[in-house]
């Protein structure tokens, strides 16, 4: 049940709002002066904005994994965490859309994408699938919420302090009576959405990978890219759900509903996905490294032993190796160690996205020449960091506010399923 | 109707004169039709002109006024290109000693930011034991341009005359084209352009790529605006060593201003090639290999680097 923020909650909220404001301030600067407030230059023309975008798209894929794939597979244990996964998906995909506008040199011309859009550009494909995914995700968040809204409406009816909340709940779901017909329609709707969201989810991240793979550049020119991105996305998404589940369980005292079983199962999923992602990494880096073609050589060496080697190995070890080691043991799948592993997966994944975007641009086919020295390196500026963290804070803010207004675990479905389970036992 | 046709004749006559005789004699912005009705009165001095019908006509010189600017070409026509042309460039590596006057002229003509260039002059060496040489590189104006493929809004486009241009009034600044270009030919206006208020207010033309605009992409445009004035691109005229040859594939001729060659002969005789042929981008810029060079490589190095 949603409840007002306590002291800790208020503090958390304040921090998030402050970081968002900083990001907003930096963006206003950028609008005023142009992209020169970033460290982006002609060679490294995409930096942490784009890697942040890829990160958001990746993490949003979890909504489809937990709600759709596991639901279709009949894994009922995941019911209490579906809403967590879905709100992560909605907030992340919204910010993915925003951050791509932040990266544009002329954001005020965004409408050109609609009046002059050319279907042959992968950017247009991305716009199409991301907006589709956003709509489906919102519906998947909203439909299972309907029965819960009925409970909320009843609860807030006679509380004068909660008049505004009551009005909002009524606006969103007063038409819901819970009649068998409505139940049937909603269930069918959810089923249809669960099936349609799987190809759409695969498309959003495959198309995002094609933004890179459709070019000739070393490190991007790979037929492995779609699958590589999707496996990575499922991994970071599951890691994020593990972190969020731990936090919500702790703060809202949901120990009765979110049990060790959930962390155990999620942990197993993360181990499997980390292994899968590791497998694609081997394909992505070791096969080209075996050949060391001329354009690839400079790029790979900058990752393995060069400028980016520190964060490259950090991302590999923190994002995959250590989480596997932690989560492969039954002890590691207890809530707290699983939470730690989840954080590592998410941090590693964020850095990994940066390593996919920028080092390639700093290894062009023709040598970097006839440019100022500052063009040959890329260290994000304060404005870029502020905007990147501002967007991350914004995504967390949406999740936090959502949890303040709505039950973070689906009450109706969880009770319904617990009931079914009980009757089976008797 | 008859009134229309006379004014058309006068207009064309004025145009022809501007092209033949009075080019550059006045930079003042004047209406070419002003004074045609006899302002200042006839001078009595007759000028012979060739009309569009091929007749020789005589006119009073007071009727002739210079055309201040070539009439602007509409955006739609800029997107189609110059009829019947297929522009090519040949860069003779044997003649280059990295004077970089091409770069200087190009930068001045296109309002470039300090530090950014459309033309890069690379010190190249094919292999460890190979000979070093200078390689000027601009936009390749590919026939299968990767940048045009990825542009989401048709801001960069391929014209019928082979030129790849950018429309800075449409570019959204996503920089996908920069990532897609394997020749690193594209640059971005990260800062506000360093131009005067007056320059910034001029009407924008894709063909001259000016005035530059904040938050949009730029690159070599093959100077079709110069071609329309019957002039060669700035890099071609700027190069003291005649490295750049510009011309038309349909006419099979290229020129650096001083010398002209049959394009096919030049490529055949000197074994011309294109950069990164294996990518399938089909560039319109050809290179002649750096054999029998006019200058040693070291000539181009800054004094401090010469051993």
XYZ file of C-alpha atoms in Angstrom:
733
model
C 0.000 0.000 0.000
C 1.310 3.464 -0.838
C 2.105 5.587 2.148
C 3.517 9.080 2.712
C 7.291 9.482 2.585
C 9.149 9.160 5.856
C 12.229 11.216 6.694
C 14.496 9.048 4.584
C 12.036 9.187 1.729
C 11.907 12.975 1.835
C 15.704 13.132 1.776
C 15.889 10.746 -1.165
C 13.288 12.773 -2.991
C 15.136 16.035 -2.331
C 18.399 14.621 -3.630
C 16.717 13.365 -6.787
C 14.981 16.672 -7.412
C 18.228 18.589 -6.865
C 20.139 16.384 -9.313
C 17.324 16.782 -11.824
C 17.452 20.543 -11.437
C 21.204 20.532 -11.990
C 20.680 18.523 -15.157
C 17.973 20.923 -16.272
C 20.242 23.889 -15.621
C 23.011 22.289 -17.664
C 20.582 21.630 -20.471
C 19.427 25.243 -20.491
C 23.088 26.246 -20.819
C 23.416 23.834 -23.711
C 20.347 25.246 -25.419
C 21.743 28.738 -25.044
C 25.296 28.108 -26.196
C 25.042 24.961 -28.284
C 26.713 21.596 -27.922
C 30.052 23.335 -27.278
C 29.252 22.995 -23.567
C 29.913 19.277 -24.005
C 33.303 17.712 -24.672
C 31.969 16.236 -27.874
C 34.015 17.145 -30.928
C 34.262 16.068 -34.552
C 35.803 12.652 -33.855
C 34.074 11.721 -30.584
C 30.768 13.110 -31.818
C 28.719 10.773 -29.650
C 29.531 10.493 -25.955
C 27.760 9.780 -22.704
C 24.434 11.135 -23.952
C 24.220 8.365 -26.509
C 25.653 5.719 -24.191
C 23.090 6.805 -21.600
C 20.409 6.437 -24.250
C 21.560 2.900 -25.035
C 21.611 2.163 -21.313
C 18.021 3.373 -20.873
C 16.797 1.378 -23.847
C 18.622 -1.675 -22.487
C 17.233 -1.430 -18.987
C 13.709 -0.866 -20.272
C 13.731 -4.278 -21.903
C 13.216 -5.896 -18.508
C 9.558 -4.951 -18.557
C 9.016 -7.376 -21.374
C 11.225 -10.051 -19.834
C 9.550 -10.168 -16.426
C 5.975 -9.361 -17.428
C 5.749 -10.994 -20.814
C 8.334 -13.740 -21.233
C 8.014 -15.170 -17.734
C 4.240 -14.732 -17.739
C 3.868 -16.557 -21.027
C 6.180 -19.245 -19.695
C 3.782 -19.680 -16.756
C 6.269 -18.652 -14.062
C 3.792 -17.413 -11.456
C 6.413 -16.659 -8.824
C 7.233 -13.408 -10.599
C 3.748 -11.868 -10.157
C 4.699 -9.657 -7.168
C 7.632 -8.103 -9.056
C 5.914 -7.504 -12.404
C 4.891 -3.977 -11.502
C 8.415 -3.095 -10.408
C 9.732 -4.327 -13.756
C 7.057 -2.485 -15.689
C 7.557 0.896 -14.016
C 11.318 0.590 -14.590
C 10.546 -0.059 -18.239
C 8.189 2.903 -18.583
C 10.436 5.425 -16.854
C 13.577 4.203 -18.644
C 12.068 4.245 -22.106
C 10.633 7.731 -21.509
C 14.070 9.013 -20.599
C 15.631 7.212 -23.542
C 13.377 9.351 -25.738
C 14.275 12.514 -23.842
C 18.005 11.932 -23.877
C 18.067 11.489 -27.632
C 16.513 14.939 -27.941
C 19.155 16.282 -25.553
C 21.838 14.929 -27.890
C 20.414 16.738 -30.917
C 22.111 19.883 -32.154
C 18.781 21.406 -33.167
C 16.149 19.975 -30.816
C 13.629 22.591 -31.936
C 13.596 20.893 -35.337
C 12.450 17.563 -33.882
C 9.246 17.859 -35.893
C 11.364 17.381 -39.055
C 11.451 13.690 -38.162
C 7.722 13.593 -38.832
C 7.384 15.959 -41.783
C 10.602 14.989 -43.592
C 11.174 11.520 -42.074
C 12.818 8.986 -44.374
C 12.015 5.366 -43.672
C 15.462 4.189 -44.743
C 17.169 5.742 -41.728
C 17.583 3.515 -38.638
C 16.787 6.582 -36.505
C 13.253 6.604 -37.880
C 12.929 2.884 -37.103
C 14.043 3.670 -33.573
C 11.487 6.461 -33.203
C 8.750 4.111 -34.403
C 9.582 1.118 -32.206
C 10.400 3.141 -29.097
C 7.089 4.989 -29.193
C 5.273 1.699 -29.776
C 7.110 0.116 -26.869
C 6.293 3.080 -24.628
C 2.593 2.746 -25.385
C 2.499 -1.019 -24.842
C 4.487 -0.686 -21.617
C 2.125 1.979 -20.295
C -0.836 -0.249 -21.074
C 0.842 -3.195 -19.385
C 1.339 -1.018 -16.357
C -2.200 0.337 -16.409
C -4.368 -2.707 -17.114
C -3.209 -4.831 -14.147
C -3.589 -1.688 -12.035
C -7.359 -1.490 -12.583
C -8.440 -3.979 -9.880
C -5.979 -2.354 -7.486
C -7.438 1.073 -8.234
C -10.799 -0.218 -7.053
C -9.242 -1.156 -3.721
C -7.515 2.235 -3.530
C -10.730 4.114 -4.299
C -12.511 2.278 -1.485
C -9.660 2.948 0.900
C -9.387 6.676 0.258
C -13.111 7.374 0.103
C -13.652 8.610 3.626
C -10.279 10.128 4.263
C -10.513 13.915 3.821
C -6.710 14.185 3.670
C -6.598 11.992 0.609
C -9.217 13.812 -1.411
C -6.888 14.626 -4.298
C -5.545 11.089 -4.445
C -9.084 9.783 -4.359
C -10.070 11.989 -7.259
C -7.077 10.821 -9.277
C -7.829 7.157 -8.580
C -11.484 7.724 -9.544
C -10.443 9.426 -12.755
C -8.176 6.528 -13.646
C -10.349 3.608 -12.661
C -13.839 4.396 -11.417
C -15.359 2.572 -14.381
C -13.910 -0.680 -13.109
C -16.487 -2.807 -11.372
C -14.700 -6.120 -11.508
C -17.514 -7.823 -13.400
C -16.630 -11.123 -15.083
C -16.888 -9.456 -18.481
C -14.407 -6.740 -17.519
C -12.071 -9.312 -16.019
C -12.246 -11.347 -19.169
C -11.535 -8.332 -21.385
C -8.604 -7.162 -19.302
C -7.079 -10.610 -19.129
C -7.376 -11.018 -22.839
C -5.914 -7.547 -23.334
C -2.954 -8.349 -21.118
C -2.359 -11.589 -22.976
C -2.372 -9.844 -26.345
C -0.022 -7.167 -25.049
C 2.315 -9.779 -23.572
C 2.620 -11.458 -26.915
C 3.022 -8.254 -28.941
C 5.542 -6.717 -26.571
C 8.098 -9.493 -27.143
C 8.839 -8.699 -30.807
C 8.591 -4.962 -30.106
C 11.066 -5.260 -27.232
C 13.439 -7.235 -29.413
C 13.065 -4.566 -32.087
C 13.831 -1.604 -29.860
C 17.166 -2.955 -28.851
C 18.041 -4.561 -32.147
C 17.303 -1.298 -33.929
C 19.344 0.579 -31.328
C 22.247 -1.762 -32.054
C 21.774 -1.075 -35.753
C 22.398 2.622 -35.165
C 25.960 1.381 -34.781
C 26.062 -1.811 -36.820
C 24.827 -0.103 -39.998
C 28.065 1.881 -40.180
C 31.513 0.759 -41.302
C 33.373 1.624 -38.112
C 35.721 -0.723 -36.295
C 33.950 -2.243 -33.303
C 30.485 -1.517 -34.705
C 30.665 -3.289 -38.047
C 29.432 -6.586 -36.620
C 26.684 -9.020 -37.500
C 26.678 -10.036 -33.837
C 25.372 -6.695 -32.636
C 21.618 -7.237 -32.327
C 21.891 -10.387 -30.243
C 24.797 -8.912 -28.278
C 22.716 -5.876 -27.333
C 19.628 -7.874 -26.410
C 21.485 -10.279 -24.158
C 23.156 -7.318 -22.454
C 19.819 -5.570 -22.084
C 18.164 -8.539 -20.404
C 21.130 -8.775 -18.063
C 21.097 -5.134 -16.935
C 17.308 -5.175 -16.702
C 17.272 -8.187 -14.411
C 20.038 -6.647 -12.334
C 17.994 -3.480 -11.980
C 14.874 -5.406 -10.965
C 16.897 -7.250 -8.346
C 18.103 -3.924 -6.912
C 14.662 -2.305 -7.019
C 12.979 -5.369 -5.533
C 15.406 -5.349 -2.616
C 14.878 -1.656 -1.966
C 11.075 -1.801 -2.116
C 10.959 -4.932 0.012
C 13.076 -3.205 2.610
C 11.265 0.138 2.630
C 7.688 -1.070 2.314
C 8.251 -4.161 4.495
C 7.075 -6.568 1.848
C 8.916 -9.571 3.286
C 5.678 -11.596 3.235
C 5.206 -11.111 -0.481
C 8.723 -10.778 -1.819
C 10.543 -13.714 -0.308
C 13.927 -15.347 -0.599
C 12.431 -17.402 -3.401
C 12.271 -14.312 -5.580
C 15.910 -13.434 -5.043
C 16.885 -17.051 -5.574
C 15.069 -17.220 -8.900
C 16.152 -13.764 -10.051
C 19.724 -14.634 -9.084
C 19.627 -17.751 -11.229
C 18.270 -15.718 -14.140
C 21.053 -13.154 -13.756
C 23.721 -15.890 -13.726
C 22.304 -17.347 -16.904
C 22.060 -13.935 -18.612
C 25.528 -12.860 -17.478
C 26.894 -16.066 -18.957
C 25.024 -15.415 -22.174
C 26.268 -11.839 -22.353
C 29.781 -13.033 -21.614
C 29.472 -15.451 -24.504
C 28.535 -12.638 -26.876
C 31.401 -10.535 -25.540
C 33.831 -13.300 -26.377
C 32.447 -13.323 -29.900
C 32.501 -9.562 -30.129
C 36.062 -9.000 -28.959
C 38.083 -12.183 -29.282
C 37.165 -13.123 -32.828
C 38.241 -9.755 -34.289
C 41.249 -9.805 -31.955
C 42.323 -13.129 -33.444
C 42.532 -11.519 -36.875
C 43.605 -8.021 -35.794
C 42.534 -6.401 -39.044
C 44.129 -3.003 -39.427
C 41.152 -0.789 -38.539
C 40.128 -3.078 -35.652
C 43.619 -3.236 -34.206
C 43.779 0.332 -32.924
C 40.285 0.055 -31.461
C 40.835 -3.291 -29.721
C 44.213 -2.300 -28.329
C 42.728 0.890 -26.882
C 40.258 -1.310 -24.994
C 42.596 -4.119 -23.944
C 45.725 -2.206 -23.014
C 45.226 1.419 -24.072
C 43.302 4.480 -22.921
C 40.111 2.610 -22.109
C 41.650 -0.551 -20.625
C 40.965 0.483 -17.008
C 37.234 0.913 -17.409
C 37.011 -1.901 -19.959
C 38.277 -4.551 -17.554
C 36.337 -2.947 -14.717
C 33.126 -3.273 -16.744
C 33.823 -6.883 -17.689
C 34.792 -7.981 -14.191
C 32.213 -5.941 -12.251
C 29.431 -6.302 -14.744
C 29.727 -10.028 -15.404
C 32.422 -12.012 -13.631
C 31.856 -11.024 -9.988
C 28.025 -11.119 -10.197
C 28.276 -14.652 -11.567
C 30.630 -15.664 -8.756
C 28.310 -14.160 -6.121
C 25.038 -15.423 -7.500
C 26.169 -18.909 -8.412
C 26.241 -19.906 -4.728
C 22.983 -20.363 -2.762
C 24.341 -17.940 -0.151
C 24.827 -15.281 -2.803
C 21.174 -15.485 -3.756
C 20.076 -14.231 -0.335
C 18.531 -10.734 -0.590
C 21.485 -8.592 0.412
C 24.294 -10.232 -1.617
C 21.897 -10.397 -4.551
C 21.287 -6.665 -4.159
C 25.043 -6.005 -4.232
C 25.455 -8.162 -7.313
C 22.557 -6.312 -8.932
C 24.189 -2.942 -8.311
C 27.426 -4.233 -9.849
C 25.594 -5.465 -12.923
C 23.918 -2.088 -13.418
C 27.094 -0.036 -12.901
C 29.118 -2.345 -15.145
C 26.418 -2.142 -17.790
C 26.383 1.657 -17.789
C 30.147 1.770 -18.353
C 29.904 -0.953 -20.970
C 27.502 1.192 -23.015
C 30.012 4.015 -22.968
C 32.719 1.618 -24.171
C 30.512 0.553 -27.041
C 29.892 4.120 -28.204
C 32.964 6.309 -27.845
C 36.206 4.273 -28.339
C 35.036 3.306 -31.824
C 34.654 6.960 -32.797
C 38.176 7.657 -31.572
C 39.544 4.936 -33.878
C 38.613 6.304 -37.309
C 39.837 4.812 -40.593
C 41.930 7.844 -41.486
C 44.223 9.002 -38.686
C 43.101 11.922 -36.517
C 44.990 14.831 -38.041
C 44.656 18.563 -38.755
C 42.540 19.057 -35.641
C 43.231 20.658 -32.268
C 44.710 18.268 -29.716
C 41.506 18.364 -27.640
C 39.612 16.716 -30.515
C 41.639 13.524 -30.136
C 40.389 12.688 -26.639
C 37.078 12.650 -24.891
C 36.479 13.404 -21.228
C 32.838 14.310 -20.564
C 32.279 17.898 -19.406
C 30.410 18.930 -16.252
C 27.354 19.710 -18.355
C 27.318 16.200 -19.793
C 27.712 14.590 -16.388
C 24.984 16.812 -14.939
C 22.580 15.960 -17.720
C 23.434 12.246 -17.606
C 22.962 12.052 -13.846
C 19.966 14.338 -14.072
C 18.302 11.895 -16.437
C 19.155 8.918 -14.222
C 17.739 10.810 -11.236
C 14.680 11.677 -13.286
C 14.046 8.016 -14.062
C 14.398 7.144 -10.361
C 12.085 10.030 -9.503
C 9.335 8.642 -11.710
C 9.693 5.246 -10.043
C 9.687 6.804 -6.565
C 6.616 8.921 -7.206
C 4.822 5.995 -8.792
C 5.486 3.905 -5.694
C 4.144 6.766 -3.569
C 0.862 6.836 -5.487
C 0.257 3.209 -6.365
C 0.861 -0.170 -4.753
C 4.222 -1.383 -5.985
C 3.167 -5.013 -5.913
C -0.058 -5.968 -7.657
C -2.430 -6.564 -4.712
C -5.251 -8.139 -6.618
C -3.147 -10.508 -8.677
C -0.924 -11.548 -5.775
C -3.920 -12.330 -3.540
C -5.651 -14.091 -6.399
C -2.635 -16.272 -7.057
C -1.995 -16.974 -3.376
C -5.621 -18.035 -3.162
C -5.285 -20.358 -6.122
C -2.151 -21.853 -4.629
C -3.928 -22.478 -1.318
C -6.863 -24.208 -2.954
C -4.425 -26.400 -4.849
C -2.800 -27.428 -1.595
C -6.069 -28.427 0.070
C 2.431 39.581 -73.833
C 4.652 41.735 -76.033
C 5.581 43.783 -72.991
C 6.596 40.608 -71.228
C 8.790 39.420 -74.047
C 10.623 42.732 -74.359
C 11.407 42.838 -70.677
C 12.583 39.245 -70.954
C 14.877 40.194 -73.799
C 16.241 43.120 -71.870
C 16.759 40.958 -68.849
C 18.673 38.349 -70.824
C 20.696 40.999 -72.556
C 21.580 42.467 -69.218
C 22.553 39.021 -67.980
C 24.765 38.347 -70.970
C 26.507 41.665 -70.551
C 27.068 41.057 -66.914
C 28.663 37.772 -67.766
C 30.756 39.095 -70.642
C 31.757 42.643 -70.044
C 30.875 44.238 -66.786
C 31.582 41.472 -64.283
C 32.903 42.895 -61.088
C 32.902 46.500 -62.302
C 30.397 47.349 -59.633
C 29.661 45.623 -56.356
C 26.877 47.992 -55.501
C 23.505 46.314 -55.124
C 21.504 47.684 -58.007
C 18.356 46.676 -59.718
C 19.381 45.579 -63.223
C 16.200 47.026 -64.677
C 16.681 50.398 -63.127
C 17.494 52.988 -65.722
C 16.459 50.768 -68.600
C 13.672 53.235 -69.252
C 16.295 55.825 -69.878
C 17.445 57.202 -66.558
C 20.225 59.627 -67.284
C 19.336 59.515 -70.975
C 21.012 57.608 -73.786
C 24.747 58.065 -74.027
C 24.804 57.480 -77.736
C 27.347 54.726 -77.309
C 26.063 51.531 -78.899
C 27.009 48.050 -77.745
C 26.581 44.949 -79.870
C 25.015 41.995 -78.123
C 24.071 38.461 -79.053
C 20.423 37.745 -78.336
C 19.114 34.350 -77.279
C 17.809 33.809 -80.818
C 21.311 34.148 -82.174
C 20.775 37.623 -83.641
C 23.181 40.465 -83.169
C 21.404 43.421 -81.589
C 22.658 46.889 -80.888
C 21.725 48.647 -77.679
C 22.550 51.880 -76.031
C 25.104 51.301 -73.294
C 22.929 53.153 -70.799
C 20.470 50.269 -71.044
C 23.051 47.874 -69.672
C 23.430 47.485 -65.980
C 25.568 44.935 -64.198
C 23.742 42.128 -62.435
C 24.899 42.398 -58.835
C 24.413 38.723 -57.992
C 23.614 35.620 -59.919
C 19.899 35.157 -59.207
C 19.532 32.784 -56.244
C 18.672 29.163 -56.944
C 15.682 27.816 -55.065
C 16.117 25.084 -52.473
C 14.171 22.683 -54.684
C 16.541 23.261 -57.581
C 19.562 23.026 -55.312
C 18.332 19.616 -54.291
C 18.129 18.430 -57.903
C 21.499 19.702 -59.093
C 22.967 21.058 -62.289
C 21.464 19.453 -65.356
C 23.601 17.039 -67.366
C 26.630 17.141 -65.076
C 28.458 14.458 -63.121
C 31.168 16.154 -61.156
C 34.463 14.419 -60.357
C 37.694 15.411 -58.729
C 41.176 14.036 -59.270
C 43.854 14.632 -56.652
C 47.428 14.160 -57.851
C 49.397 13.011 -54.812
C 52.680 13.403 -56.705
C 52.236 17.176 -56.658
C 51.269 17.752 -53.016
C 53.731 19.175 -50.509
C 51.189 20.150 -47.861
C 51.157 23.889 -48.530
C 47.576 23.741 -47.260
C 46.532 26.774 -49.242
C 43.538 24.716 -50.354
C 42.518 24.441 -46.739
C 42.996 28.137 -46.129
C 40.957 29.217 -49.142
C 38.232 26.688 -48.368
C 38.013 27.747 -44.726
C 37.784 31.421 -45.630
C 35.075 30.826 -48.213
C 32.977 28.644 -45.946
C 33.119 30.519 -42.635
C 34.928 27.710 -40.856
C 35.616 27.740 -37.141
C 39.255 27.984 -36.230
C 40.622 24.464 -35.810
C 38.041 22.836 -38.051
C 38.614 21.985 -41.709
C 36.698 20.392 -44.515
C 40.002 19.496 -46.144
C 42.474 17.456 -44.133
C 46.005 16.958 -45.408
C 47.161 13.669 -43.927
C 50.751 12.480 -43.715
C 50.280 8.916 -44.964
C 52.399 5.809 -45.273
C 50.895 2.644 -46.689
C 53.190 0.265 -44.823
C 56.102 0.289 -42.444
C 58.659 0.322 -45.231
C 56.506 2.356 -47.589
C 57.238 5.912 -48.654
C 55.523 8.765 -46.830
C 53.313 11.131 -48.818
C 50.731 13.856 -48.291
C 47.103 13.009 -48.895
C 44.544 15.805 -49.053
C 41.081 14.445 -48.267
C 37.736 16.171 -48.608
C 34.209 14.814 -49.022
C 34.291 11.939 -51.522
C 30.794 12.720 -52.862
C 30.154 8.978 -52.949
C 27.718 7.494 -55.425
C 26.555 5.159 -52.647
C 26.826 7.661 -49.795
C 26.562 6.115 -46.308
C 25.717 9.512 -44.824
C 22.676 9.962 -47.055
C 21.441 6.473 -46.197
C 21.337 7.173 -42.475
C 20.049 10.769 -42.459
C 16.592 10.652 -40.849
C 15.268 13.892 -42.353
C 16.757 14.119 -45.867
C 18.960 16.987 -44.719
C 21.896 15.446 -46.543
C 21.098 14.309 -50.043
C 22.618 13.098 -53.301
C 22.002 15.257 -56.357
C 21.678 14.218 -59.974
C 25.022 15.872 -60.745
C 26.742 13.579 -58.235
C 27.200 16.123 -55.456
C 26.266 15.241 -51.868
C 24.998 18.348 -50.085
C 23.696 19.318 -46.668
C 20.644 21.476 -46.060
C 21.427 23.314 -42.842
C 17.912 24.615 -42.526
C 16.682 21.063 -42.131
C 19.530 19.266 -40.296
C 18.476 18.223 -36.782
C 22.053 17.707 -35.605
C 21.855 14.002 -34.713
C 25.372 13.390 -36.117
C 24.518 9.912 -37.398
C 26.046 10.925 -40.750
C 29.338 11.704 -39.012
C 29.402 8.225 -37.509
C 28.488 6.703 -40.858
C 31.147 8.482 -42.947
C 34.284 6.303 -43.130
C 36.354 9.217 -44.485
C 35.815 11.476 -41.433
C 34.791 14.172 -43.903
C 32.102 15.726 -41.754
C 32.412 18.350 -39.077
C 29.866 19.822 -36.695
C 29.094 23.401 -35.701
C 29.564 22.917 -31.970
C 29.866 26.676 -31.430
C 28.010 29.626 -32.814
C 29.568 30.419 -36.212
C 32.241 33.127 -36.143
C 30.531 35.416 -38.614
C 29.265 38.981 -38.642
C 25.622 39.858 -38.160
C 25.467 40.903 -41.804
C 26.816 37.557 -43.048
C 24.440 35.672 -40.788
C 21.446 37.504 -42.237
C 22.174 36.536 -45.858
C 19.833 33.966 -47.368
C 21.050 30.425 -46.841
C 22.176 28.347 -49.798
C 22.982 24.628 -49.707
C 25.335 25.195 -52.621
C 27.558 27.689 -50.853
C 26.916 26.096 -47.410
C 26.693 29.599 -45.959
C 25.816 31.153 -43.645
C 26.929 28.413 -41.275
C 24.462 27.521 -38.545
C 24.926 26.401 -34.962
C 24.097 22.760 -34.235
C 24.293 21.497 -37.797
C 26.727 19.375 -39.800
C 29.066 20.677 -42.498
C 31.397 19.238 -45.095
C 32.988 19.875 -48.494
C 30.264 20.791 -51.010
C 32.289 20.687 -54.283
C 31.418 24.398 -54.656
C 28.473 24.202 -57.089
C 27.909 27.898 -56.341
C 31.303 28.579 -57.946
C 30.450 26.355 -60.890
C 27.297 28.378 -61.498
C 29.588 31.433 -61.789
C 31.817 29.499 -64.196
C 34.571 29.248 -61.608
C 36.510 26.361 -60.111
C 36.216 25.306 -56.451
C 38.296 27.286 -53.946
C 40.716 24.429 -53.264
C 41.466 24.021 -56.970
C 42.201 27.698 -57.528
C 43.961 27.974 -54.181
C 46.513 25.234 -54.778
C 49.811 26.626 -56.109
C 50.963 23.193 -57.250
C 47.932 22.170 -59.264
C 47.140 19.152 -57.110
C 43.376 19.337 -57.552
C 41.603 18.689 -60.837
C 37.895 19.333 -61.059
C 35.605 18.436 -63.896
C 32.709 16.607 -65.416
C 32.597 12.873 -66.001
C 30.050 13.284 -68.792
C 32.416 15.596 -70.662
C 35.302 13.326 -69.635
C 37.450 16.321 -68.772
C 39.108 17.683 -65.660
C 41.135 20.831 -65.098
C 43.193 22.426 -62.359
C 42.898 25.826 -63.986
C 46.244 25.688 -65.782
C 46.148 22.211 -67.322
C 43.233 20.205 -68.624
C 43.122 16.467 -69.168
C 40.796 13.899 -70.531
C 39.625 12.283 -67.289
C 39.693 8.713 -68.583
C 43.195 9.100 -70.033
C 44.510 10.611 -66.823
C 43.130 7.783 -64.724
C 44.344 5.166 -67.201
C 47.836 6.599 -67.650
C 48.534 7.311 -64.016
C 46.662 4.351 -62.499
C 44.141 6.445 -60.599
C 42.319 4.876 -57.683
C 39.704 5.717 -55.050
C 39.941 5.547 -51.259
C 38.497 2.509 -49.426
C 37.113 0.987 -52.598
C 36.356 -2.180 -50.615
C 33.583 -0.431 -48.648
C 31.506 -0.011 -51.799
C 30.862 3.695 -51.259
C 31.852 4.547 -54.884
C 33.606 7.892 -54.318
C 33.653 10.674 -56.924
C 37.174 11.675 -55.871
C 40.060 9.861 -57.574
C 43.674 9.814 -56.501
C 46.788 9.595 -58.644
C 49.506 7.645 -56.836
C 52.452 9.553 -55.323
C 55.063 8.369 -57.834
C 57.741 10.598 -59.447
C 56.956 13.248 -56.921
C 57.545 16.934 -57.514
C 58.619 17.506 -53.922
C 60.169 15.372 -51.204
C 57.790 14.547 -48.355
C 59.835 16.577 -45.855
C 59.109 19.792 -47.777
C 55.650 19.774 -46.257
C 56.690 19.251 -42.654
C 56.711 22.248 -40.343
C 60.290 23.518 -39.921
C 60.589 22.163 -36.417
C 59.879 18.601 -37.558
C 62.373 18.589 -40.419
C 65.444 16.623 -39.526
